[in-house]
CSV table of C-alpha atoms and ligand atoms in Angstrom, one decimal:
chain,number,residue,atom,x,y,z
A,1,UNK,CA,-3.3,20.4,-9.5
A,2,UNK,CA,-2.0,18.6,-6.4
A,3,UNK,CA,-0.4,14.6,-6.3
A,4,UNK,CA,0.0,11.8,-4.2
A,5,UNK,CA,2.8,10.5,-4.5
A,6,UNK,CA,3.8,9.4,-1.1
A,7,UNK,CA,2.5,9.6,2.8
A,8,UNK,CA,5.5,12.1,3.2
A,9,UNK,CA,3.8,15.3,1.7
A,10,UNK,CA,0.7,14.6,3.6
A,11,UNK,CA,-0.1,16.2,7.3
A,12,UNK,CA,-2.1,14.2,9.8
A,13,UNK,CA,-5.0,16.2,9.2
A,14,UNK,CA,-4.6,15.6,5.5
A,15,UNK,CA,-4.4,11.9,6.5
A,16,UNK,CA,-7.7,11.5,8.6
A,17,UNK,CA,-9.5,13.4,6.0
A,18,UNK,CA,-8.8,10.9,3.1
A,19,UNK,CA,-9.6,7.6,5.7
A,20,UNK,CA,-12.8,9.9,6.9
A,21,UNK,CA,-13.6,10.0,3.0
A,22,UNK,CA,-13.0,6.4,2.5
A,23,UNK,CA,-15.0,6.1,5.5
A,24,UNK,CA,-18.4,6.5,3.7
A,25,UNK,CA,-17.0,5.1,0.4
A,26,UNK,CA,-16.7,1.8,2.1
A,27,UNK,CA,-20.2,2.5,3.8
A,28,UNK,CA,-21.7,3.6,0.3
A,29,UNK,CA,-20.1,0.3,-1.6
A,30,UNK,CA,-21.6,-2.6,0.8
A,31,UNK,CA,-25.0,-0.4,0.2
A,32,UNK,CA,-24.5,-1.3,-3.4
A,33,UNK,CA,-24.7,2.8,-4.1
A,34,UNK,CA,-23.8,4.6,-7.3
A,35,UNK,CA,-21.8,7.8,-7.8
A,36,UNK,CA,-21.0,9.3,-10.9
A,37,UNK,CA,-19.1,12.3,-10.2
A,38,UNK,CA,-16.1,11.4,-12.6
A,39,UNK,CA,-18.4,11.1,-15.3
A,40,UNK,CA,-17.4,12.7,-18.4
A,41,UNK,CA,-13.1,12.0,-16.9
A,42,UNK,CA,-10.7,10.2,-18.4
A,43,UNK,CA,-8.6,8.0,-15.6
A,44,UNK,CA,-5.2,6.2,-17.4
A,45,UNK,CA,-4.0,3.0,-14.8
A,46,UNK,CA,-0.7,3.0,-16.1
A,47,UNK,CA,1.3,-0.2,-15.0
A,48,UNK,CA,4.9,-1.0,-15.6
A,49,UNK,CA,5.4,-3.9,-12.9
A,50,UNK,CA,2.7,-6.1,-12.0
A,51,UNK,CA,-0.1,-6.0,-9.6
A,52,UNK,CA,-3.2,-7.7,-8.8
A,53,UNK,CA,-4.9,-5.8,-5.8
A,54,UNK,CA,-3.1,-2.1,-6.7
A,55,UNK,CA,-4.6,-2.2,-10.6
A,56,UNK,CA,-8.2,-3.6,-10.2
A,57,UNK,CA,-9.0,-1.3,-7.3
A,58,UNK,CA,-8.2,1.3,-9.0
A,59,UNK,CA,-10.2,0.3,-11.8
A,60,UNK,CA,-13.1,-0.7,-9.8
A,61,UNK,CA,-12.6,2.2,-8.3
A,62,UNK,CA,-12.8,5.1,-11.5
A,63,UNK,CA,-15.6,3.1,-12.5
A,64,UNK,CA,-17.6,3.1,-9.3
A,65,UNK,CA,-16.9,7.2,-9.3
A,66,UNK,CA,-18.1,6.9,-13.6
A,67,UNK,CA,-14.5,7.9,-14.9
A,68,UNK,CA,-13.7,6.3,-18.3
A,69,UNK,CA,-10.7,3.8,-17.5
A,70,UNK,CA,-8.1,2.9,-19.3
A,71,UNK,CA,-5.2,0.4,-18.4
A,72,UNK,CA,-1.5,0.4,-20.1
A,73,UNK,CA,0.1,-2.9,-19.4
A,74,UNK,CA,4.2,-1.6,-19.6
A,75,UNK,CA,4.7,-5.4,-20.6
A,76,UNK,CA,2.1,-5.0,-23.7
A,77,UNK,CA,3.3,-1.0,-24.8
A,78,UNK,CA,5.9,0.6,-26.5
A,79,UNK,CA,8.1,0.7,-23.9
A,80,UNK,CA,9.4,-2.7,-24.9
A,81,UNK,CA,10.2,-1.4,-28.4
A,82,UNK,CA,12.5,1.2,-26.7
A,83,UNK,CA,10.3,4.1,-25.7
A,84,UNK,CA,11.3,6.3,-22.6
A,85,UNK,CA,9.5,6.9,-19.5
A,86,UNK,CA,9.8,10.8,-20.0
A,87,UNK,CA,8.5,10.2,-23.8
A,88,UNK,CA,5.5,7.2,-22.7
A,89,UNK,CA,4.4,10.5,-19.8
A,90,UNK,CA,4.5,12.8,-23.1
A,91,UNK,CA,2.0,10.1,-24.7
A,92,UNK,CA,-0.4,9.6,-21.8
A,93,UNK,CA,-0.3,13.6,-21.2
A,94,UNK,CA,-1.3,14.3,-25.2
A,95,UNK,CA,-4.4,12.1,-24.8
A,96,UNK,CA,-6.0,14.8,-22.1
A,97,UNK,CA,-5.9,12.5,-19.5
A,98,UNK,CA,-8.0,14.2,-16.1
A,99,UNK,CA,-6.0,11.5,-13.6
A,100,UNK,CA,-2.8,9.4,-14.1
A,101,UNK,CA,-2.3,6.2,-12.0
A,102,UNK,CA,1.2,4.8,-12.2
A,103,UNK,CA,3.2,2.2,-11.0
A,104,UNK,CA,6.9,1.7,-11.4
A,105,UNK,CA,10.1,-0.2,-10.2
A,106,UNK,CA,12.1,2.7,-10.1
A,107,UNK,CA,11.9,4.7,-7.1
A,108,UNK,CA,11.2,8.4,-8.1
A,109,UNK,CA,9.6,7.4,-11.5
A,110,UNK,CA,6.3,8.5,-10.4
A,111,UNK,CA,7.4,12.2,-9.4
A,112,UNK,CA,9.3,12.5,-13.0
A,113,UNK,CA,6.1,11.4,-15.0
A,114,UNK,CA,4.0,14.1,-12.7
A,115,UNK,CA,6.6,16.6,-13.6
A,116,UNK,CA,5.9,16.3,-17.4
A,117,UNK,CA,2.0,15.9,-17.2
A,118,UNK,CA,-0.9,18.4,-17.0
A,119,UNK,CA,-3.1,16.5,-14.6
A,120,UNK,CA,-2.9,14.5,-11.3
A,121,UNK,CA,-0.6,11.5,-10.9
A,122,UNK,CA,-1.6,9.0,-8.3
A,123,UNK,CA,1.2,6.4,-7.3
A,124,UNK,CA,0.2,3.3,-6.9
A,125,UNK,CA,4.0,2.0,-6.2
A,126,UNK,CA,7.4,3.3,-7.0
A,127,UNK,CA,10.3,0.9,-6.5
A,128,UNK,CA,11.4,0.7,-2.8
A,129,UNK,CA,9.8,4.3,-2.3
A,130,UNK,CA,6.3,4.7,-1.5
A,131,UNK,CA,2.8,3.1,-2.0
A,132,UNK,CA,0.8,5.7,-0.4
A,133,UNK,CA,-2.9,4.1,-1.1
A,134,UNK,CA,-1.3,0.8,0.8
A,135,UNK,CA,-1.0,3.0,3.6
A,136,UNK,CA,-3.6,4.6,3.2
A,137,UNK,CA,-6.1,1.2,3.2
A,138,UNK,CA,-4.0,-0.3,6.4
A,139,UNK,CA,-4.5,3.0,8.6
A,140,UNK,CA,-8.6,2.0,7.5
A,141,UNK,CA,-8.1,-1.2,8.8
A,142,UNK,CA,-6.5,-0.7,11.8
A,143,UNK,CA,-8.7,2.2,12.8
A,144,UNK,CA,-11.8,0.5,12.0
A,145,UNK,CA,-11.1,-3.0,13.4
A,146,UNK,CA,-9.2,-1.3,16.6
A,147,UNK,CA,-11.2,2.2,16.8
A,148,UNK,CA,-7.8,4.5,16.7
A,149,UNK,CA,-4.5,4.3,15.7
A,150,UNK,CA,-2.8,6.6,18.2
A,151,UNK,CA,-0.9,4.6,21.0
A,152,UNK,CA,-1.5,1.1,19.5
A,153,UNK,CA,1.6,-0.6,19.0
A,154,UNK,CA,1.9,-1.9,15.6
A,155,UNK,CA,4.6,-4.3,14.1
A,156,UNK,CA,5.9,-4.5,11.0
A,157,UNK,CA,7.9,-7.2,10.1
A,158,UNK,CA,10.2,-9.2,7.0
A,159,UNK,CA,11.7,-7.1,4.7
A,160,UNK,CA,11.5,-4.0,5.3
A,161,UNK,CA,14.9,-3.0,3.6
A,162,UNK,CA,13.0,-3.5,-0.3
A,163,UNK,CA,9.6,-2.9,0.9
A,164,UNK,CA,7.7,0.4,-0.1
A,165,UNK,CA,4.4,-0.5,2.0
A,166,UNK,CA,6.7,-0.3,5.1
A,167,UNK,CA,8.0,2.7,4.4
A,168,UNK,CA,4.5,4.6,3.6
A,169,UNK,CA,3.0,2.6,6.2
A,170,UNK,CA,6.1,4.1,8.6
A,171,UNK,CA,4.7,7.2,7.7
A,172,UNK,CA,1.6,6.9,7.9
A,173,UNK,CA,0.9,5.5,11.3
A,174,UNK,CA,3.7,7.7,13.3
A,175,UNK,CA,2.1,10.6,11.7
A,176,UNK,CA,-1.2,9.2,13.3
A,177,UNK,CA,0.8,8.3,16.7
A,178,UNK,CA,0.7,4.9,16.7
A,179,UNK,CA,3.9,3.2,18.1
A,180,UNK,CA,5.7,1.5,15.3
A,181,UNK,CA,8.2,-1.3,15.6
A,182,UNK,CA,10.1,-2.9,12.9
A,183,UNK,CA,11.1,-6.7,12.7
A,184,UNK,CA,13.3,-7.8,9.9
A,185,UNK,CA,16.6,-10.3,9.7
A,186,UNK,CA,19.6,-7.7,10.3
A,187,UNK,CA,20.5,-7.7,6.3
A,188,UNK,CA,17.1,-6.5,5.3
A,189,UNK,CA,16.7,-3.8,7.8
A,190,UNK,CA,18.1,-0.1,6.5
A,191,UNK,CA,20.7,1.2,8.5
A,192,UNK,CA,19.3,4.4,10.3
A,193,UNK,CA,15.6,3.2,10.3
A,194,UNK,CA,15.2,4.3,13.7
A,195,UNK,CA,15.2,7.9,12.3
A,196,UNK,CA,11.9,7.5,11.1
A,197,UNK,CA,10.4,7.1,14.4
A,198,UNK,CA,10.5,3.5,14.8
A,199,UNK,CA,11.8,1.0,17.3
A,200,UNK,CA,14.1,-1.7,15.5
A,201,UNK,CA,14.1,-5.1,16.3
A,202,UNK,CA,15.8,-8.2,14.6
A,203,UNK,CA,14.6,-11.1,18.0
A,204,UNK,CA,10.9,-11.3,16.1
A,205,UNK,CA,9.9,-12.6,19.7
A,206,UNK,CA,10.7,-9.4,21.3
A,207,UNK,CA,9.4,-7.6,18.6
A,208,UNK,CA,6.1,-8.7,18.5
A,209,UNK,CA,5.8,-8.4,22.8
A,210,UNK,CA,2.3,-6.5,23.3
A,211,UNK,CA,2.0,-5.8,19.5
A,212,UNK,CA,-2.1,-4.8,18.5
A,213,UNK,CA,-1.4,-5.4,15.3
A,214,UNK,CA,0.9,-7.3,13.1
A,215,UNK,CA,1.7,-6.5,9.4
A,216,UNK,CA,3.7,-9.5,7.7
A,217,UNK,CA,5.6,-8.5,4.2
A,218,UNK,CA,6.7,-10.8,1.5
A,219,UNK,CA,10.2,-11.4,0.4
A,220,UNK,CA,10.6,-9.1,-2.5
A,221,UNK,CA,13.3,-11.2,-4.2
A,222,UNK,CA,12.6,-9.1,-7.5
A,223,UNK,CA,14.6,-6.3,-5.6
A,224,UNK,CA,17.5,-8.5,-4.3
A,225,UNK,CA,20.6,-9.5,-6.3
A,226,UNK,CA,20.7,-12.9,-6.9
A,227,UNK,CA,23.4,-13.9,-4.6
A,228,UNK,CA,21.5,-12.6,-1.5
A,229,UNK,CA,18.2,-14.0,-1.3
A,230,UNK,CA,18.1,-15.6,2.1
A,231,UNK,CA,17.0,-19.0,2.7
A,232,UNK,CA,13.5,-19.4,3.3
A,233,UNK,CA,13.2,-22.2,5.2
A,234,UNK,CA,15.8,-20.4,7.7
A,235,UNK,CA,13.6,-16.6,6.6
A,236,UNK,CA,10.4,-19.1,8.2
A,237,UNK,CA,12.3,-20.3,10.9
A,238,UNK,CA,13.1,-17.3,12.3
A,239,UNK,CA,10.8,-14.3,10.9
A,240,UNK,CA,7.9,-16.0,10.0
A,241,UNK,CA,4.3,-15.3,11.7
A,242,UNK,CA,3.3,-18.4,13.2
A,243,UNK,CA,0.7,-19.1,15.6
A,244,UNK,CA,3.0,-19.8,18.6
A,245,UNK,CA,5.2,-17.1,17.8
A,246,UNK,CA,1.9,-14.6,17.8
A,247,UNK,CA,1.2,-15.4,21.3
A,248,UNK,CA,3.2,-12.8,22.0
A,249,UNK,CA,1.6,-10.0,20.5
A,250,UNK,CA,-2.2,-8.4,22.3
A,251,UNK,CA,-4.5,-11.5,22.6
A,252,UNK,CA,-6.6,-11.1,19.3
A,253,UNK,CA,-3.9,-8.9,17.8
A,254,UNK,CA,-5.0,-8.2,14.0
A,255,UNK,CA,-3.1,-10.4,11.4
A,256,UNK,CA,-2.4,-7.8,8.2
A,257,UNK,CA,-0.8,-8.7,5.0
A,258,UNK,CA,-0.8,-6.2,1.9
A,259,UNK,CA,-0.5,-9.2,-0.4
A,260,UNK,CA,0.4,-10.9,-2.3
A,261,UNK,CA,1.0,-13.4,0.1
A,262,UNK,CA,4.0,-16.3,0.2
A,263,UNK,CA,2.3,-19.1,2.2
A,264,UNK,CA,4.6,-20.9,4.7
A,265,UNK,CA,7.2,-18.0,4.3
A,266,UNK,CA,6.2,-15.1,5.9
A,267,UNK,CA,3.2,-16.8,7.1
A,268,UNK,CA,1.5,-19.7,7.8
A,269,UNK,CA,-1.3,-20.5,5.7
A,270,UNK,CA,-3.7,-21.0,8.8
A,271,UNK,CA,-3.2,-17.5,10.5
A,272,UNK,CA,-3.8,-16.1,6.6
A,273,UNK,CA,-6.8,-17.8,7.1
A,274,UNK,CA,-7.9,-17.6,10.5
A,275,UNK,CA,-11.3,-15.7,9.7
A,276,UNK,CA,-10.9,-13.8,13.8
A,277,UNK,CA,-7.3,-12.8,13.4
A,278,UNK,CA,-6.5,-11.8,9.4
A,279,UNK,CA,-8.0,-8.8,8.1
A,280,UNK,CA,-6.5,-9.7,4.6
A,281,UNK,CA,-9.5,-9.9,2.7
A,282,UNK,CA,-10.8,-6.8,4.3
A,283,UNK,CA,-7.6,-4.8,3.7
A,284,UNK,CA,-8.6,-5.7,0.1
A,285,UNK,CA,-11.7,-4.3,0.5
A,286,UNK,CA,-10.7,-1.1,2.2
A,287,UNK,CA,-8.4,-0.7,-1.0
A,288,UNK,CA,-11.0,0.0,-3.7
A,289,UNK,CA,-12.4,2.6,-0.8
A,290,UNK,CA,-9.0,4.3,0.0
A,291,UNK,CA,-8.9,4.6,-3.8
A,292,UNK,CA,-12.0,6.1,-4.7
A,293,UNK,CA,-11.8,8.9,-2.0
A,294,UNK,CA,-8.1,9.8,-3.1
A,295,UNK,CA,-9.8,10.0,-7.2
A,296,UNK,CA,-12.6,11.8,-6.1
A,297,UNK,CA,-10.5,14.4,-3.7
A,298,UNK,CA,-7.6,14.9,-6.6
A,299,UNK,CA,-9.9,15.6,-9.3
A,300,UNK,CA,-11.9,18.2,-7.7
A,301,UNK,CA,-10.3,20.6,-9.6
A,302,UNK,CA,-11.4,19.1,-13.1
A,303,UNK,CA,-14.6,19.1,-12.5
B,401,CP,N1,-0.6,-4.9,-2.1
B,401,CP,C1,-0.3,-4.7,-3.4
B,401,CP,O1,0.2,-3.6,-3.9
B,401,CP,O2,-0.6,-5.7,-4.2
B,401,CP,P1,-0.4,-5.8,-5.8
B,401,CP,O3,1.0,-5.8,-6.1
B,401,CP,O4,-1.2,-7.1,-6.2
B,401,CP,O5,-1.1,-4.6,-6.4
């Protein structure tokens, strides 16, 4: 059986195939259609940090393809009595799951629970790693709202130095051509990002010059010893998306945010909801697409 665990294993062909899939998924949902080809499967969302968008659209998504789902909240499970990751995989594999979702704050605990089960593992978010459906449901966006991705220079700004969506996303659109800059205060860009492909910029004006689309990340203060959280009113003044400090990006230059959003941090609450610009909702909605064509194309095999 074959994973996804991150944008890096994937080739650009393997990349358009998946957003050509999710293509018609998206096309089949707002028809209100019904699928049942993962009838008869057993899908195991298997959470061990939170998530809003990532779990239910996974969910919806299983259940829109007919799979039975099932959610383990890490919070709720035996892992708070002591249990280990490798022994909670052992669990989840001894149950005959067909397809594994997992989330985790540990970069590289996705890859070690795929190693010890007998069925796909999807990752929907390992530590500062990867989140390769994120990726996945921006590259829709973009290339539907904007018709390609190659040569369309696309920003992505805050901080990038915790942020798993900017690194898939990093991966994703250079694979697909697209010119990729990165804008983050100097202590929360990684050293050596520029070896990825990207052009680095810490002036967000600069950055953002000519941008076609702009992708805004939260603080992930979860990920940041305590000491050196920056200031957020200073964080605003300085990197946050404002509608003056957008002006310099493509008139009508998309306004992207993976969620969840911090309001008047790395954004200000009226580009979120400036109905023209934000595609926020929609990324949402390109989510539960993005998800069903990676179920559908993994479990192949099991059916
Ligand atoms: N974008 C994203 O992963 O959101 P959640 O953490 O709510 O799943």
């Amino acid at each position: 059986h074959r994973d996804l665990l991150g944008i890096a294993q994937l080739q650009p062909h393997e990349i358009l195939f998946l957003l050509d899939e999710a293509d018609r998924w998206v096309e089949h949902n707002r028809a209100h259609g019904r699928d049942a080809r993962l009838a008869g499967l057993t899908q195991i969302n298997a959470f061990f940090e939170n998530s809003t968008r990532t779990l239910l659209s996974f969910e919806i998504a299983g259940k829109r393809l007919g799979a039975d789902v099932v959610n383990m909240h890490a919070a709720q499970s035996s892992v708070k009595k002591g249990e280990t990751l490798i022994d909670t995989a052992i669990t989840l594999n001894a149950m005959r799951a067909d397809v594994i979702v997992i989330r985790h704050g540990s970069s590289g605990a996705v890859a070690l629970i795929a190693d010890k089960v007998d069925c796909p593992v999807l990752n929907a978010g390992d530590g500062s790693h990867e989140h390769p459906t994120q990726a996945l449901l921006d590259a829709l966006t973009i290339r539907r709202r904007l018709g390609d991705i190659a040569n369309k220079r696309i920003a992505i700004c805050g901080d990038i130095m915790h942020s798993r969506v900017a690194r898939s996303n990093i991966l994703a659109l250079t694979a697909l051509a697209a010119e990729v800059r990165v804008i983050a205060p100097p202590t929360l860009m990684p050293a050596g990002i520029e070896r990825m492909g990207v052009t680095a910029f810490t002036d967000m004006d600069a950055g953002l010059d000519g941008c076609d689309a702009v992708m805004m990340l939260r603080l992930q203060t979860e990920r940041m010893a305590a000491g050196y959280i920056p200031s957020l009113r200073e964080f605003h003044a300085l990197w946050g998306l404002t509608p003056k400090r957008l002006e310099r990006a493509k008139p009508g230059a998309l306004v992207m945010h993976p969620g969840p959003m911090n309001r008047g941090v790395e954004i200000t609450s009226g580009l979120a909801d400036d109905r023209d610009r934000s595609t926020i909702a929609e990324q949402v909605e390109m989510g539960v697409a993005v998800r069903m064509a990676c179920l559908d194309v993994l479990t192949r095999g099991r059916r």
